[in-house]
XYZ file of C-alpha atoms in Angstrom:
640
model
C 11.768 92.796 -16.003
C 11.654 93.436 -12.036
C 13.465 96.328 -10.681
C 13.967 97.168 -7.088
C 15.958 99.324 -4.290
C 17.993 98.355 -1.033
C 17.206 100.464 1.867
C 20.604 102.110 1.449
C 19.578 103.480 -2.282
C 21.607 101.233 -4.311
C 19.807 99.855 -7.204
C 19.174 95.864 -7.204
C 18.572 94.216 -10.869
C 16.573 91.259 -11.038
C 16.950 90.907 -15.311
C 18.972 92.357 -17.572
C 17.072 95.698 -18.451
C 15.635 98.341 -16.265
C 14.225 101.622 -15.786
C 16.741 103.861 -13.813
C 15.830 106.235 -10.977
C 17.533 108.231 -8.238
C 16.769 108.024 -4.291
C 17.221 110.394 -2.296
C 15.788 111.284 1.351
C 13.437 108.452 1.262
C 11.904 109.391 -1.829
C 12.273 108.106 -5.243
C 12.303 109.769 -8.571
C 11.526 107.717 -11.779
C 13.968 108.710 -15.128
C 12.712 108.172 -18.970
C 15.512 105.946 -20.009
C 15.725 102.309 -20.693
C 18.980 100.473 -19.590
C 20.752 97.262 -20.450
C 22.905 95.606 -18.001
C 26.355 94.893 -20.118
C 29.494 93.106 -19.044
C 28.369 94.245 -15.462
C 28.037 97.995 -16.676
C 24.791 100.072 -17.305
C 23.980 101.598 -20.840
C 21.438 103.381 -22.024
C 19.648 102.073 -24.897
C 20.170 104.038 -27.881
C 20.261 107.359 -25.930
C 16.623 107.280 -25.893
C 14.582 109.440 -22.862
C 10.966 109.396 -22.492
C 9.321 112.843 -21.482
C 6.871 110.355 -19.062
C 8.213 108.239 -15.948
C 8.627 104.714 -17.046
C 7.349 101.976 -14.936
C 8.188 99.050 -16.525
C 9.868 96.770 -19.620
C 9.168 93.858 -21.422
C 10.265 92.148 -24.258
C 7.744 91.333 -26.442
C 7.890 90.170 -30.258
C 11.923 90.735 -29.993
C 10.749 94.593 -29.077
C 10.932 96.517 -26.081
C 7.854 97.739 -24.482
C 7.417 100.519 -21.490
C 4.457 101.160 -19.270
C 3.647 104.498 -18.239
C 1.379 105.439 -16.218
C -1.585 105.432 -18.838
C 0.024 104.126 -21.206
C 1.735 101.781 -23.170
C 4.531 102.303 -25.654
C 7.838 100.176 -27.611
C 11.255 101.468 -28.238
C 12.550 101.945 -31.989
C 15.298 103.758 -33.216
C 15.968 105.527 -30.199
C 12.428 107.042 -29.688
C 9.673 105.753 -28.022
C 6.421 104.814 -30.395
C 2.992 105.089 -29.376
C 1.023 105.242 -32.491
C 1.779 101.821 -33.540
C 1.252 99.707 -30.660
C -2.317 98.894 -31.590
C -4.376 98.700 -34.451
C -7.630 97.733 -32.851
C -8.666 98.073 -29.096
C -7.015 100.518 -26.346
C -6.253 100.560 -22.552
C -9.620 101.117 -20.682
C -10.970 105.188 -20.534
C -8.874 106.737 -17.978
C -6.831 103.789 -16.165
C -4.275 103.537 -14.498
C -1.673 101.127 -15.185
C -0.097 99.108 -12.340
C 2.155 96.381 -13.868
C 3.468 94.748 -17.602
C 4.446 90.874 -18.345
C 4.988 88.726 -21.437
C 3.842 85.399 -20.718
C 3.662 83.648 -24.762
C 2.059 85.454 -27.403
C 0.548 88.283 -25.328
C 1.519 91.190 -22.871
C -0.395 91.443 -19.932
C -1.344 94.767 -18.066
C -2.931 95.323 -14.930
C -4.929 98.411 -14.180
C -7.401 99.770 -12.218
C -10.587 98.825 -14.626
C -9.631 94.833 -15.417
C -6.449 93.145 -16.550
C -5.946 94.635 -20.485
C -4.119 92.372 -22.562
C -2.009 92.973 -25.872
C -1.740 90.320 -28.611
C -0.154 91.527 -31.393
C -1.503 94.918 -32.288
C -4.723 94.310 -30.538
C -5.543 95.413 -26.799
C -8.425 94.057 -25.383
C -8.932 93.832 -21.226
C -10.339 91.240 -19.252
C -13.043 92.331 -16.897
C -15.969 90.727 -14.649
C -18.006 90.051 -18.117
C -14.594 87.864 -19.102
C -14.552 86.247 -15.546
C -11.993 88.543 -14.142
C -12.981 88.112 -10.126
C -12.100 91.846 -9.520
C -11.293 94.827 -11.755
C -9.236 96.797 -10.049
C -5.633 94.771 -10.437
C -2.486 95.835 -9.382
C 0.078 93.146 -10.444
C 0.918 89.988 -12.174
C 3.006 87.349 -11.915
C 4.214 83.901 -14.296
C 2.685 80.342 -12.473
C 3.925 77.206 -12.089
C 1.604 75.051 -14.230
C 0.739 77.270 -17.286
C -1.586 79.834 -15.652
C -0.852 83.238 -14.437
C -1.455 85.057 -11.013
C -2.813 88.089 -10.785
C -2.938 90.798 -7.428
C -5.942 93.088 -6.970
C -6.876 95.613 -3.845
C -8.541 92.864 -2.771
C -7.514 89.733 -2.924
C -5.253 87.632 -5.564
C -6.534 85.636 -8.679
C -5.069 82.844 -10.704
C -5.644 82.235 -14.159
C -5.752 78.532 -15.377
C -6.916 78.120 -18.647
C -10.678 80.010 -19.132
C -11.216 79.899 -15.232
C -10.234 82.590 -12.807
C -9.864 81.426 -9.268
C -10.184 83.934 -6.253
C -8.211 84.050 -3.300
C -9.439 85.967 -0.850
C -8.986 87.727 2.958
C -8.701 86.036 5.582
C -8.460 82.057 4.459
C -5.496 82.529 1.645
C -3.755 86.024 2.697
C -3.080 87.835 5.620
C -4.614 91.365 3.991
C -6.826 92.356 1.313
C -4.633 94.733 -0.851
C -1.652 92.959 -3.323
C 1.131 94.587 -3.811
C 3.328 91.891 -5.091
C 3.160 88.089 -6.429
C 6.041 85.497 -7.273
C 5.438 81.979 -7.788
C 8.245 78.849 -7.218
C 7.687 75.795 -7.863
C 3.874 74.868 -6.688
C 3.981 77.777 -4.326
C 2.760 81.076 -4.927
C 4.002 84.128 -2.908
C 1.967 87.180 -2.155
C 2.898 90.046 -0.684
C -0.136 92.039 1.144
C -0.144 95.276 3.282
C -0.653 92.717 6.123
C 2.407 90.431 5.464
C 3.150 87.893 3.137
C 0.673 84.963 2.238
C 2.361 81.515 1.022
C 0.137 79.748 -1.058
C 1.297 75.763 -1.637
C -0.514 73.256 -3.380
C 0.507 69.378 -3.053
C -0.299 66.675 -5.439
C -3.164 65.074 -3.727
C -5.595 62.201 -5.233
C -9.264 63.068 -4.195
C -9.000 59.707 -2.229
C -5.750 60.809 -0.469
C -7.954 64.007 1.047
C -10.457 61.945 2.163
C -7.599 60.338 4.409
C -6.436 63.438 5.141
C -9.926 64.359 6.420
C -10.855 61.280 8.509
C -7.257 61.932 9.995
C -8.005 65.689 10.647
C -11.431 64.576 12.614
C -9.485 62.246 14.927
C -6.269 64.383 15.663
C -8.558 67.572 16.126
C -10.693 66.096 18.536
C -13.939 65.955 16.902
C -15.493 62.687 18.038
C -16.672 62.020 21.112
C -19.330 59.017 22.090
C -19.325 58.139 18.291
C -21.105 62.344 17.519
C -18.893 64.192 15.126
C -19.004 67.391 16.723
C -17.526 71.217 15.521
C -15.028 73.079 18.102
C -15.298 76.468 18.574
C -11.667 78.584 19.294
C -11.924 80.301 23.130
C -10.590 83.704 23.648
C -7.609 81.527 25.463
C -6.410 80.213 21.633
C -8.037 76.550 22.923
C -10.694 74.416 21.601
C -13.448 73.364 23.037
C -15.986 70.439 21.424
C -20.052 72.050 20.266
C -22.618 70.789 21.067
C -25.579 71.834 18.304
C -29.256 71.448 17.574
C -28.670 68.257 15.013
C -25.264 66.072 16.345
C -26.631 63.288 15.555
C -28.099 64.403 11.795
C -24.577 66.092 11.086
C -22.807 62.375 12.409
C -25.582 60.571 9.941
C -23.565 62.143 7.172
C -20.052 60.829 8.578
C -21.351 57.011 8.823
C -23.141 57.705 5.405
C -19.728 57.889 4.366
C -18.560 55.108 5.995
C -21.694 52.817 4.567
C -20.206 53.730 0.792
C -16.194 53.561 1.668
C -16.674 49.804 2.737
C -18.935 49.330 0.026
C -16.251 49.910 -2.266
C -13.261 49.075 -0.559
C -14.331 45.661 1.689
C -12.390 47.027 4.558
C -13.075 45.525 7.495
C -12.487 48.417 10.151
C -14.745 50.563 8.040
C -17.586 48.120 8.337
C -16.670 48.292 12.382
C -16.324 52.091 12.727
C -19.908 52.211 10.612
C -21.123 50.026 13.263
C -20.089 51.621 15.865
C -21.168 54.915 14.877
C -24.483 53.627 14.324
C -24.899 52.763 18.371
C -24.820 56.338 18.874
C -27.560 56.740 16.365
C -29.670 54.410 17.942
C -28.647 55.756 21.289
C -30.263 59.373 20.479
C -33.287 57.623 20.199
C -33.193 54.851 23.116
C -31.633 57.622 25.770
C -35.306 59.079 25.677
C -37.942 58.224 28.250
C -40.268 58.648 25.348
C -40.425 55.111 23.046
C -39.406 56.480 19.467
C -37.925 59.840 20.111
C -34.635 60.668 18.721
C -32.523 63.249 20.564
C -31.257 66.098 19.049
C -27.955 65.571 21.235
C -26.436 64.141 23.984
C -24.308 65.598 26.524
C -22.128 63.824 29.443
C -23.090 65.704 32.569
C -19.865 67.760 33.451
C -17.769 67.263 30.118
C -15.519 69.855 28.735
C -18.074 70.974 26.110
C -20.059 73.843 24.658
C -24.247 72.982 24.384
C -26.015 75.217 22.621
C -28.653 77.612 24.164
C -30.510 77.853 21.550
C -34.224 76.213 20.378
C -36.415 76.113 17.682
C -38.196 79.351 16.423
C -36.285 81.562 18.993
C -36.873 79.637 21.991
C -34.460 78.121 25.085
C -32.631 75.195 24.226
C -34.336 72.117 26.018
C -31.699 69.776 27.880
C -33.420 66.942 29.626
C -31.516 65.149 32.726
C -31.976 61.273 32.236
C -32.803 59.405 35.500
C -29.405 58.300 36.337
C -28.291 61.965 36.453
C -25.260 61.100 33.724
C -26.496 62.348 30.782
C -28.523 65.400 29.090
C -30.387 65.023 26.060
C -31.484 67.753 23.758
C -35.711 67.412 22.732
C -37.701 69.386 20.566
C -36.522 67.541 18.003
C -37.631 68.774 14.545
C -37.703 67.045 11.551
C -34.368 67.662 10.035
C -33.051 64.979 12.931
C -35.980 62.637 12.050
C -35.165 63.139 7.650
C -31.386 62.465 8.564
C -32.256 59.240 10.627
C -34.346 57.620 7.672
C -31.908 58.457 5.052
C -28.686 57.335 6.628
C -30.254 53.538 8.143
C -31.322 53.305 4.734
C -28.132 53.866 3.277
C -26.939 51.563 6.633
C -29.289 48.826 6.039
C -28.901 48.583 2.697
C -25.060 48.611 2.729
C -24.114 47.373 6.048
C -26.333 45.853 7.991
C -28.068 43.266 5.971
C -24.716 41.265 6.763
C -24.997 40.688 10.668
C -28.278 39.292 11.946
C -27.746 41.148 15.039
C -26.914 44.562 13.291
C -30.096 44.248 10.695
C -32.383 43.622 13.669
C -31.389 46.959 15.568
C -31.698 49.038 12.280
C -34.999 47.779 11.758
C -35.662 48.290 14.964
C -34.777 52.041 15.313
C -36.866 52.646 12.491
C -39.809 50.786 13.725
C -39.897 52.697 16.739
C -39.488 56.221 15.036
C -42.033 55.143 12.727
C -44.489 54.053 14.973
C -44.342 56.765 17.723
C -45.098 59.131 14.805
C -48.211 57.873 13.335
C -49.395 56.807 16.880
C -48.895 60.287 18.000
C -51.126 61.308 14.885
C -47.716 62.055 12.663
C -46.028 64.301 15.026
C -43.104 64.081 17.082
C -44.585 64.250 21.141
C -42.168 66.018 23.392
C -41.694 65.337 27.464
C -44.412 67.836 28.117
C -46.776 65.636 25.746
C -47.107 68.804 23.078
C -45.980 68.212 19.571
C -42.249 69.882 18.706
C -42.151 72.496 16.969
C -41.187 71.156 13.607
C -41.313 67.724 13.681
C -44.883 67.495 12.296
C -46.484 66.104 8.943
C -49.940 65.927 10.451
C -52.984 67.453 8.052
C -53.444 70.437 10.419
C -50.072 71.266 9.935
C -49.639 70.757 6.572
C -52.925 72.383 5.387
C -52.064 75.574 7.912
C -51.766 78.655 5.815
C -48.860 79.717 8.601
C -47.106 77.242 7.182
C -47.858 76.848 3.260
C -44.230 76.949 2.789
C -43.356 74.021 4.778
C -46.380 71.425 2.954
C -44.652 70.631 0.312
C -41.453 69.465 2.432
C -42.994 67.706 5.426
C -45.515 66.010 2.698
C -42.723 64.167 1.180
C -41.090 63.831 4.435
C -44.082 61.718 5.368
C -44.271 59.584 2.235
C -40.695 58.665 2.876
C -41.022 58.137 6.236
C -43.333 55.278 5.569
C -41.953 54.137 2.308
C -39.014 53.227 4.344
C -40.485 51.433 6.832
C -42.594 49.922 5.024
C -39.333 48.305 3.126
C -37.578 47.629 6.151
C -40.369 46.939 8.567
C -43.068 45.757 6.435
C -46.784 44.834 7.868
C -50.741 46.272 7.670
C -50.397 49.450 9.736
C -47.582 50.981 7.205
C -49.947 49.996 4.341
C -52.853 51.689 6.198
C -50.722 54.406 6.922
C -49.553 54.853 3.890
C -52.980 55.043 2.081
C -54.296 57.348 4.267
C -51.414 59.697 3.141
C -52.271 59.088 -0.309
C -55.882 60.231 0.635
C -54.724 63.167 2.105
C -53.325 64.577 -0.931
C -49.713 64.186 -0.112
C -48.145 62.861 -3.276
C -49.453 65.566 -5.127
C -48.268 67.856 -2.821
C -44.793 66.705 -2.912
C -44.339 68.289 -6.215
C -42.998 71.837 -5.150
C -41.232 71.019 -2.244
C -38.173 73.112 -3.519
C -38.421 76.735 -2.103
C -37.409 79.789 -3.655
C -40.599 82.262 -2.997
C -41.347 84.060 -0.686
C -38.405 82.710 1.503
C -35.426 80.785 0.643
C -33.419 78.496 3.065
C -30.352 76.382 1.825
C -31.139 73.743 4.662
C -34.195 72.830 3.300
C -32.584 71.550 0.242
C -30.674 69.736 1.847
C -34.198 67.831 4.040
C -35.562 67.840 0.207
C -32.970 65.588 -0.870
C -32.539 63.300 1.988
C -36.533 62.271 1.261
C -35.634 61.772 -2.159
C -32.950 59.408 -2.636
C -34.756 56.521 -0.680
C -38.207 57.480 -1.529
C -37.530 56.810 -5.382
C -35.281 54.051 -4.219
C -38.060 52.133 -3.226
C -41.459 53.364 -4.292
C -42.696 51.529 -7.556
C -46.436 52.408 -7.726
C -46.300 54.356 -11.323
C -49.215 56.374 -10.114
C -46.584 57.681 -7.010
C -43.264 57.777 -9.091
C -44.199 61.181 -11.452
C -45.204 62.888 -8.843
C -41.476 62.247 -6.946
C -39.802 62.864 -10.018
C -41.639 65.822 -10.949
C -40.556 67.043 -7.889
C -36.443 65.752 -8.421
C -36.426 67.460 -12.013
C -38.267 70.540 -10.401
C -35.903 71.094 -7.204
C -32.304 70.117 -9.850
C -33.068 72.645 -11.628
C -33.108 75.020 -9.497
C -30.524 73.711 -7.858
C -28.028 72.686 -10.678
C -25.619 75.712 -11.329
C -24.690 75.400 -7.429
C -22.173 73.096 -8.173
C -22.806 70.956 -4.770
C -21.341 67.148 -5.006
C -24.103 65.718 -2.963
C -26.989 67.066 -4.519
C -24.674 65.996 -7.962
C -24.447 62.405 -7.267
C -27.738 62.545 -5.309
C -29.854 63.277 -9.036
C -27.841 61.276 -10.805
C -28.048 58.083 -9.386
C -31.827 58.455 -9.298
C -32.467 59.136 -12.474
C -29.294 58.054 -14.708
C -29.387 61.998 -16.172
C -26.314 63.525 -16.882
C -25.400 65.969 -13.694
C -22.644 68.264 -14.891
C -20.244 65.212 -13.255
C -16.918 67.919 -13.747
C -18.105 70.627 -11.945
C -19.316 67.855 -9.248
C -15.645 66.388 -9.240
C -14.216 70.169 -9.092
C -16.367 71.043 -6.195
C -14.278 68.522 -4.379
C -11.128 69.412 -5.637
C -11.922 72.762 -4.282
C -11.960 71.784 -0.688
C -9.287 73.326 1.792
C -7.387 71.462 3.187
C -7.514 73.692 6.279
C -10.884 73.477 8.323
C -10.250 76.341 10.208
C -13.937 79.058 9.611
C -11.593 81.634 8.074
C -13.881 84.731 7.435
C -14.730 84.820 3.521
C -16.004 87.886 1.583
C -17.290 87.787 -2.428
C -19.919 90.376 -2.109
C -17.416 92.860 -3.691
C -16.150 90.650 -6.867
C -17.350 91.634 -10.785
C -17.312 88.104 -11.932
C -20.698 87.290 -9.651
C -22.835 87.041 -12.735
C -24.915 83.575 -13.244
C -23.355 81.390 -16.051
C -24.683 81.440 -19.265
C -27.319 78.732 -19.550
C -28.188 78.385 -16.020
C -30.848 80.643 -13.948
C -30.634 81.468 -10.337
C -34.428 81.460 -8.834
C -33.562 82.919 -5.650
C -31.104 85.862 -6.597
C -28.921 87.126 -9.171
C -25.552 85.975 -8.622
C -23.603 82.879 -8.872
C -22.949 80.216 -5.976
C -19.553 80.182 -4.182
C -17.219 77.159 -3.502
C -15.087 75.932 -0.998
C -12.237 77.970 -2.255
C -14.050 81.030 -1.442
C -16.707 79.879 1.565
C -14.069 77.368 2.960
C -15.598 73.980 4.406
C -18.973 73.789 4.825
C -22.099 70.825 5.553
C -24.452 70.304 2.824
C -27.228 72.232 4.949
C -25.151 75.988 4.095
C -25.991 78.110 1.796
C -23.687 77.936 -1.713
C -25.438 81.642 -2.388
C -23.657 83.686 0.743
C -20.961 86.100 -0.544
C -19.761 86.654 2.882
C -19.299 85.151 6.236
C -17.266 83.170 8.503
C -14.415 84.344 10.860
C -15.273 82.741 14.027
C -11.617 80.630 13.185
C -13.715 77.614 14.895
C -12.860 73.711 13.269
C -15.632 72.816 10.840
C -16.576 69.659 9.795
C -14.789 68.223 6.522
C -17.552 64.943 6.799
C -19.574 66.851 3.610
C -16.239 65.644 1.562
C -16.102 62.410 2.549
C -20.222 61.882 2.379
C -19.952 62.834 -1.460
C -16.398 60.921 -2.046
C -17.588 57.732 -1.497
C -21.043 58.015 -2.681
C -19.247 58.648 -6.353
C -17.054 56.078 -5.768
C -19.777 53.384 -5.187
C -21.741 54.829 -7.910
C -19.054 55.386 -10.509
C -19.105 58.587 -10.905
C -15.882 58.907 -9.343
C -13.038 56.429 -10.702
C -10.679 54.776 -8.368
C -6.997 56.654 -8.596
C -4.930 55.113 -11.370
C -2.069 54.781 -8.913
C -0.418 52.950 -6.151
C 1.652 54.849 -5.076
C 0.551 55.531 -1.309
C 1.994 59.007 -1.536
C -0.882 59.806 -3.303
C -3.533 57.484 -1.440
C -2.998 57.887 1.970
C -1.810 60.198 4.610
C 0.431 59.328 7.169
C -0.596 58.192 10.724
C 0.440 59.797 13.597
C -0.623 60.106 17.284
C -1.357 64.067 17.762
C -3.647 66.093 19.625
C -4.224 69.581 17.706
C -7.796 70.480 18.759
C -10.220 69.955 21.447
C -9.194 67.734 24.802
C -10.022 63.752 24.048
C -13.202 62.776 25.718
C -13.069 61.626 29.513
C -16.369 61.381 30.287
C -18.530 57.946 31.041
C -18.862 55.266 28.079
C -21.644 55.022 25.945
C -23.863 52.435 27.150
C -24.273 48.741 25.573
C -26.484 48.733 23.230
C -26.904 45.066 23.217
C -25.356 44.532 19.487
């Protein structure tokens, strides 16, 4: 039962009993009495009067029950009774009630120390321990689909089944504080001190939102020269196209996706587009004077862009001027670019290119000429100015530096994959040499902890970790090689298995058939926004942060966040950041589709058991919602 007041004082009924209560000069004053609404006239039920304000009614178990402010009583023969309400359990120690609903075979209650709940003659109250996101709840509300939502002072919480999802400030509602929730149908309305947030949800297939995403990219104005690139909002409400430290790593994940979705589906214009995007791989590395050197990024001298000023370990950004004076490419490339590179043209060659001639022979070519420039240069990348970059190095000096002894694990089985794949693609003596002097150096063995979660942790190296892994199990069969690699999988997954991250999912699974929690993998996706705006997200508050039973969090104590509280993000950011984002920037969705299809083409994810193309597709149309479309010079030919 809902009760409410005009401006003008007059009482507005939204069911058929209520508490009564006078206003007068802008102030209201709550009575004891129950009321029933009869033949359009107002009765008081069985002339009873409570000596406490009443808040609120429901019916529950063909009784009536009343919330005060601390507590919770039912009406019978005229009087209110307290005593009998419960037999075992209470309200929480000196709470506050907020709000009372019967949804079933239980009354819920919202107060300030977790959401209590009344079955029977038992209370018991749902708190962080239970799952509850956040104690201090101040409403609830009946959903659409079984579940429940309930309002907190900060943020709002739905109840489906055993899970609690959060929905915080500033993606989902305009202000922290609930006051008020009602829910149509699929559509859930919440009413903040800021406004009112309208939460809809929309039958979508996961397949459908990868549509959706590959449509957002293109009408947003996020490709440009074949790059996926990130806009940033300008003071002026516009968007304007970034240009970061690793385009061309972050676009290896888009035509990863690509590779798998015409694996699957046969499509022609997919295998094109993969193509295509591929030429601007190859391009990062041809556009530079030095033979073998991929570019972090590439800018059109004069395009509306933003490139960033930043460099490795704190230093200037370095933007190179090629001769013709039309481009700018970004050096000091590090080894993230070179791991992203190798992992995508073997995804590429394996998928794609093996089926043009012309194609195959410029993927093994990129590769050869990475490769070799490395182990020429005495495995490092050499910059313009002849000096090694910063990062990109899996030389012995490096490796054995104690500066560095967290990095030797990493760059070691960067370096074994690095030559495991082109020794598959490339073949001939000088891999095999190279390869065995590797071996000599200790580097398998050293591959083993190449997970970090002591002294420092960073997310992105997880992400380098698992790049070298997929096609360095793929293809190394020496069984004196393989434990060490898959000493080093089982280590880093479990570590890394209660994050709940697709990639990293599908990633472990494929290589070693084990099961890899495939649900939570599937949810993780299902959890994606549909809006890529970087809405600022905050968690660091919430009760519920506990690590689930049976899982162990190396790095910290809590539990990893998902896309429905950290919004979109690249498989590089960290699942273990409570809070962050507002810059209200367009982020890129090409994580979702990376992980889609590699599930699809590996089973784990089954094709929707539909055709309707409601739920498969999205519809085209010819917008421009983001960034200004390119107008800048072509990409060369690349000859293929």
């Amino acid at each position: 039962t809902r009760t409410g007041f005009t401006a003008g004082g007059r009482v507005r009924l939204s069911a058929r009993l209520a508490t009564t209560f006078t206003y007068s000069r802008d102030q209201v004053e709550l009575a004891g009495s129950v009321l029933s609404l009869e033949n359009g006239v107002l009765k008081v039920i069985d002339g009873n009067q409570s000596r406490q304000p009443i808040l609120g009614v429901t019916s529950y178990s063909e009784t009536l029950y009343v919330r005060h402010a601390d507590s919770v009583a039912f009406l019978s023969k005229g009087r209110f009774n307290y005593d009998d309400v419960n037999d075992w359990g209470h309200l929480p120690r000196n709470s506050q009630t907020r709000d009372m609903l019967t949804i079933g075979s239980r009354v819920l209650v919202p107060t300030d120390k977790g959401l209590s709940v009344l079955r029977g003659m038992t209370w018991s109250t749902l708190t962080g321990e239970e799952g509850l996101c956040y104690e201090d709840t101040t409403c609830v509300a009946e959903g659409f689909d079984r579940d429940y939502w309930v309002g907190t002072t900060r943020g709002a919480i739905r109840a489906v089944g055993d899970e609690f999802h959060y929905f915080g400030y500033d993606r989902w509602i305009p202000d922290e504080r609930v006051n008020a929730i009602a829910c149509g149908d699929n559509v859930t309305y919440i009413a903040t001190d800021g406004g009112l947030g309208i939460i809809s949800f929309e039958p979508y297939t996961l397949q459908k939102k990868s549509e959706y995403y590959k449509r957002w990219i293109n009408e947003w104005g996020m490709r440009r020269l074949g790059f996926i690139n990130e806009l940033i909002l300008r003071d002026d409400g516009t968007y304007i196209r970034y240009l970061s430290d690793n385009d061309g790593g972050w676009t290896c994940h888009y035509l990863d996706a690509l590779c798998y979705e015409y694996a699957v589906t046969r499509d022609p214009e997919v295998k094109a587009e993969a193509i295509d995007t591929f030429r601007t791989i190859k391009w990062c590395e041809e556009i530079c004077p030095m033979v073998g050197f991929p570019a972090r990024a590439i800018y059109a001298v004069g395009e509306e862009a933003i490139k960033t000023e930043g460099g490795s370990a704190g230093r200037a950004a370095e933007w190179n001027l090629t001769e013709d004076g039309k481009w700018e490419w970004k050096g000091d490339t590090s080894s993230d670019e070179v791991a992203s590179h190798y992992y995508t043209l073997f995804i590429f060659y394996e998928l794609v290119a093996k089926e043009d001639e012309a194609v195959e022979a410029a993927a093994v070519e990129h590769i050869q000429r990475i490769t070799d420039h490395i182990i020429d240069n005495g495995w490092v990348l050499r910059d313009y100015d002849g000096k090694p970059t910063v990062w990109a190095r899996w030389d012995r000096d490096f490796i054995f530096d104690h500066e560095h002894h967290d990095e030797y694990a990493l760059n070691s089985a960067q370096a074994m994959n690095i030559i495991e794949i082109a020794r598959h693609m490339v073949g001939g003596e000088k891999y095999d040499q190279a390869k065995q002097q590797l071996i000599e150096w200790g580097y398998p063995e050293m591959t083993l902890r190449t997970k970090i979660v002591f002294p420092g942790y960073t997310h992105f190296d997880d992400r380098l970790a698992f790049l070298g892994y997929y096609p360095l199990l793929t293809y190394e069969s020496d069984p004196k090689l393989r434990p060490w690699y898959m000493r080093s999988l089982q280590r880093s997954w479990e570590a890394k298995r209660f994050e709940n991250q697709t990639w990293f999912h599908y990633i472990y699974g494929a290589l070693t058939g084990n099961e890899m929690r495939s649900e939570a993998a599937i949810d993780h996706l299902r959890q994606y926004p549909l809006d890529c705006r970087d809405y600022a997200f905050t968690n660091s508050h919430r009760d519920d942060l506990q690590v689930p039973e049976g899982f162990r969090n190396y790095v910290t104590d809590t539990k990893a966040m998902g896309p429905r509280e950290q919004g979109i993000r690249r498989w590089d950011r960290d699942p273990l950041q409570l809070d962050g984002g507002g810059s209200h920037g367009i982020l890129d969705p090409s994580s979702y589709l990376d992980a889609y299809w590699m599930g699809r083409y590996y089973g784990m994810i089954l094709a929707p058991e539909t055709d309707d193309p409601e739920l498969l597709t999205v519809e085209k149309r010819n917008l421009q919602l983001g960034a200004k479309p390119y107008d800048g010079p072509p990409r060369p030919d690349l000859g293929f």
